[in-house]
Amino acid sequence: MTSTPGAPSPVRSLPNLRDLGGWKATDGRTVRSGLLFRSTDFSALDAADVAALEALGLKTVYDLRSGHESDAIPDPDLPGASNIGLDVLADAQMSIPANIGAVLADPEVVAQADKMLSGGKAREMIAGTYREMITLPSATAAYTAFFRGLLGDAPTPILVHCTTGKDRTGWASAAFLTLMGVPADDVYRDYLLTNERLIPALAPIFDGFAAAGGNPELLVGVLGVDAGYLDAAFDEMRARFGDIGGYFGEGLGIDAAEQDALRERFLT
């Protein structure tokens, strides 16, 4: 069964969870549905939605967060599912995506938010993180392990997530769809869905930030996604490896035959 590309989350309290299936590749095939999902962490999971999450039948959950993030908000124990932690940004000196909670919870930071986040500073830092997802040894190791799992080591259905499910997970998803042959416009469509799904659900954070004296508009670039962020990752990828095949082959050590095997597994 093929799902509608970018269909709404089957788990109401996790609006940024979605199936990566249903997208059409340029060779006429379609990304298989029900095999690979992307999501935020599970902190917002309502008890009433646990059954809907379990109904996905997940067998493997890849957690791209730092150890600190995972310890603070552990993944739930899902029946029959194994959890694999892959700290993408372990080698980063400073990362907004891996420190969102600390940034927003610190009153002193909120008081200085205009200085820290204004004038494009936040967007510049996040774009830098996207470039690091191509260059950092920890990112290379994490994404290599993730895609090798997709090759067959990890049983499906598989879910990949980070904290907000938009940056570390965003690159994993964009690289996957690009390797599948999904046109760039649709790769960006999937990526930008986060702004429709996640931002409304974060209204309490925006309200609290404003109540603490911060400018909530500054948070849009931190808590949402921007095509320019994904541009930064693809630009870095092309500068270093030429194209997606070069990134997988030279960058992640997944050769052309293995790339074809990935397409065979996930395209129909």
XYZ file of C-alpha atoms in Angstrom:
268
model
C 0.000 0.000 0.000
C 1.334 3.432 -0.954
C 0.758 6.344 1.380
C 0.158 9.896 0.225
C 3.513 11.708 0.294
C 3.775 13.796 3.432
C 0.494 12.443 4.832
C -0.461 13.711 8.315
C 0.995 11.911 11.295
C -0.850 8.746 12.328
C -0.042 9.719 15.933
C -1.998 12.840 16.880
C 0.322 14.050 19.656
C 3.416 13.637 17.432
C 2.455 15.913 14.523
C 5.950 15.934 13.006
C 6.041 12.136 12.660
C 5.602 11.033 9.064
C 6.140 8.187 6.637
C 8.897 8.832 4.102
C 7.088 6.604 1.621
C 4.903 7.631 -1.283
C 7.319 10.015 -2.998
C 7.883 9.367 -6.705
C 11.424 8.846 -7.999
C 12.534 10.084 -11.415
C 12.807 6.499 -12.713
C 9.070 5.989 -12.213
C 9.313 3.960 -9.048
C 7.866 5.039 -5.702
C 9.400 5.046 -2.226
C 7.814 2.171 -0.313
C 5.403 3.112 2.443
C 5.457 1.754 5.972
C 9.200 1.044 6.016
C 10.849 4.292 7.144
C 9.414 7.015 9.354
C 10.853 10.287 10.667
C 9.876 11.999 13.903
C 10.628 14.255 16.834
C 11.448 12.746 20.204
C 8.541 11.220 22.145
C 8.235 13.850 24.887
C 4.827 15.018 23.612
C 3.391 11.506 23.226
C -0.031 11.363 24.843
C -0.943 8.170 26.670
C -4.027 7.913 24.472
C -1.772 7.750 21.388
C 0.552 4.967 22.527
C -1.573 2.376 20.730
C -1.362 4.361 17.478
C 2.415 4.518 17.774
C 2.658 0.800 18.545
C 0.416 0.094 15.548
C 3.251 1.226 13.260
C 4.976 -2.024 14.222
C 8.378 -0.387 14.574
C 11.306 -2.791 14.786
C 14.212 -0.312 14.866
C 14.394 3.209 16.299
C 17.435 5.323 15.431
C 18.027 8.137 17.925
C 20.318 10.833 16.490
C 20.438 12.879 19.714
C 23.274 13.451 22.136
C 23.576 11.297 25.226
C 22.458 14.266 27.327
C 19.290 14.670 25.259
C 18.529 10.953 25.318
C 19.101 10.694 29.072
C 16.824 13.672 29.716
C 14.000 12.297 27.556
C 14.482 8.555 27.024
C 12.726 6.817 24.168
C 9.783 4.647 25.243
C 10.113 0.887 25.241
C 8.139 -0.195 22.198
C 7.192 -3.865 21.880
C 9.632 -5.684 19.625
C 11.685 -2.574 18.812
C 15.404 -2.046 19.372
C 16.807 1.433 19.975
C 20.116 2.508 18.444
C 21.754 5.751 19.563
C 23.854 7.640 17.007
C 25.129 11.006 18.275
C 25.443 12.985 15.036
C 26.765 16.172 16.634
C 29.078 14.661 19.268
C 32.064 16.475 17.742
C 30.338 19.858 17.430
C 31.679 22.613 19.682
C 28.274 24.307 19.817
C 25.022 23.196 18.281
C 21.665 24.906 18.579
C 19.779 21.764 17.457
C 21.356 19.710 20.241
C 20.862 22.414 22.873
C 17.412 23.835 22.140
C 16.039 22.862 25.522
C 18.880 24.509 27.416
C 18.704 27.652 25.289
C 15.003 28.153 25.928
C 14.999 27.110 29.592
C 17.710 29.506 30.752
C 16.207 32.850 31.865
C 19.530 34.605 31.319
C 19.632 33.340 27.764
C 16.071 34.508 27.166
C 16.998 37.939 28.500
C 19.845 38.124 25.985
C 17.901 36.517 23.132
C 17.675 39.651 21.022
C 21.453 39.899 21.051
C 22.090 36.183 20.547
C 19.509 35.393 17.883
C 18.880 38.628 16.019
C 20.508 39.901 12.853
C 20.539 36.445 11.313
C 22.926 35.035 13.934
C 20.727 32.039 14.758
C 20.174 31.191 11.095
C 23.893 31.492 10.435
C 24.720 29.147 13.316
C 22.135 26.575 12.233
C 23.324 26.677 8.619
C 26.809 26.026 10.002
C 25.473 22.980 11.839
C 24.028 21.656 8.577
C 27.465 21.951 6.966
C 28.927 20.116 9.973
C 26.494 17.265 9.368
C 28.558 16.639 6.231
C 32.009 17.287 7.713
C 32.095 16.169 11.363
C 33.576 12.716 12.009
C 30.728 12.003 14.453
C 28.157 12.873 11.787
C 29.912 10.727 9.184
C 30.009 7.783 11.609
C 26.373 8.235 12.629
C 24.967 8.527 9.118
C 27.141 5.655 7.915
C 25.694 3.428 10.651
C 22.162 4.621 9.892
C 22.326 3.946 6.164
C 24.117 0.640 6.670
C 21.212 -0.285 8.918
C 18.832 0.596 6.102
C 20.828 -1.721 3.845
C 19.523 -4.670 5.814
C 21.128 -4.875 9.243
C 18.128 -3.153 10.839
C 14.702 -4.766 10.517
C 11.861 -2.612 9.232
C 9.737 -0.677 9.959
C 12.380 1.844 11.015
C 11.924 5.236 12.671
C 14.658 7.883 12.809
C 14.398 10.878 15.113
C 16.258 13.576 16.989
C 14.733 16.167 19.343
C 12.532 18.271 17.061
C 12.884 15.936 14.090
C 13.966 18.671 11.718
C 17.761 19.102 11.482
C 19.695 15.887 12.148
C 16.634 13.910 11.072
C 16.036 16.405 8.276
C 19.396 15.646 6.688
C 18.979 11.888 7.130
C 15.619 12.112 5.367
C 16.769 14.468 2.616
C 19.843 12.342 1.853
C 17.691 9.199 1.791
C 15.065 10.646 -0.553
C 17.733 12.123 -2.822
C 19.496 8.758 -3.085
C 16.128 7.197 -3.941
C 15.924 9.576 -6.902
C 13.144 11.779 -5.544
C 13.285 15.190 -7.311
C 14.801 18.040 -5.309
C 11.523 19.975 -5.183
C 9.851 17.061 -3.398
C 12.845 16.505 -1.100
C 12.443 20.133 0.004
C 8.664 19.728 0.255
C 9.094 16.920 2.759
C 11.726 18.903 4.661
C 9.604 22.061 4.880
C 6.529 20.184 6.139
C 8.048 20.600 9.592
C 7.008 24.253 9.569
C 3.369 23.245 9.039
C 3.393 20.374 11.521
C 5.749 21.379 14.325
C 5.530 25.167 14.707
C 1.801 25.201 15.663
C 2.445 22.477 18.244
C 5.163 24.626 19.839
C 2.864 27.573 20.582
C 3.400 27.232 24.364
C 7.164 27.627 23.868
C 6.675 30.784 21.808
C 4.234 32.152 24.392
C 6.582 31.375 27.271
C 9.507 32.944 25.463
C 7.482 36.110 24.894
C 6.366 36.151 28.541
C 10.020 36.006 29.598
C 10.755 39.090 27.529
C 11.997 37.455 24.328
C 10.901 38.225 20.779
C 9.034 35.086 19.633
C 9.706 35.890 15.985
C 13.369 35.131 16.622
C 12.456 31.550 17.515
C 11.021 30.773 14.082
C 14.517 30.324 12.661
C 15.495 28.112 15.609
C 12.425 25.922 15.992
C 11.417 25.811 12.337
C 13.216 24.877 9.147
C 14.418 26.995 6.259
C 15.309 25.954 2.724
C 18.590 27.806 3.242
C 19.594 25.346 5.958
C 19.173 22.365 3.668
C 20.911 24.332 0.911
C 23.941 24.633 3.208
C 24.143 20.853 3.646
C 23.734 20.124 -0.057
C 26.250 22.843 -0.975
C 28.814 21.334 1.403
C 28.050 17.871 0.065
C 28.548 18.952 -3.556
C 31.729 20.874 -2.739
C 33.290 17.823 -1.106
C 31.787 14.886 -2.986
C 30.198 16.191 -6.181
C 26.776 14.582 -5.842
C 24.699 12.275 -3.669
C 26.421 9.175 -5.068
C 29.795 10.641 -4.165
C 28.598 11.497 -0.675
C 27.405 7.958 -0.040
C 30.398 6.347 -1.745
C 33.320 8.513 -0.690
C 31.821 10.115 2.406
C 29.942 7.218 3.988
C 31.729 4.270 2.382
C 28.545 2.907 0.820
C 29.539 1.951 -2.727
C 27.499 2.070 -5.931
C 26.320 -1.536 -5.630
C 25.159 -0.927 -2.071
C 23.413 2.276 -3.153
C 21.545 0.224 -5.768
C 20.671 -2.294 -3.054
C 19.209 0.498 -0.929
C 17.067 1.596 -3.855
C 15.914 -1.954 -4.448
C 14.900 -2.303 -0.814
C 13.015 0.983 -0.555
C 11.581 1.552 -4.049
C 8.689 -0.226 -5.675
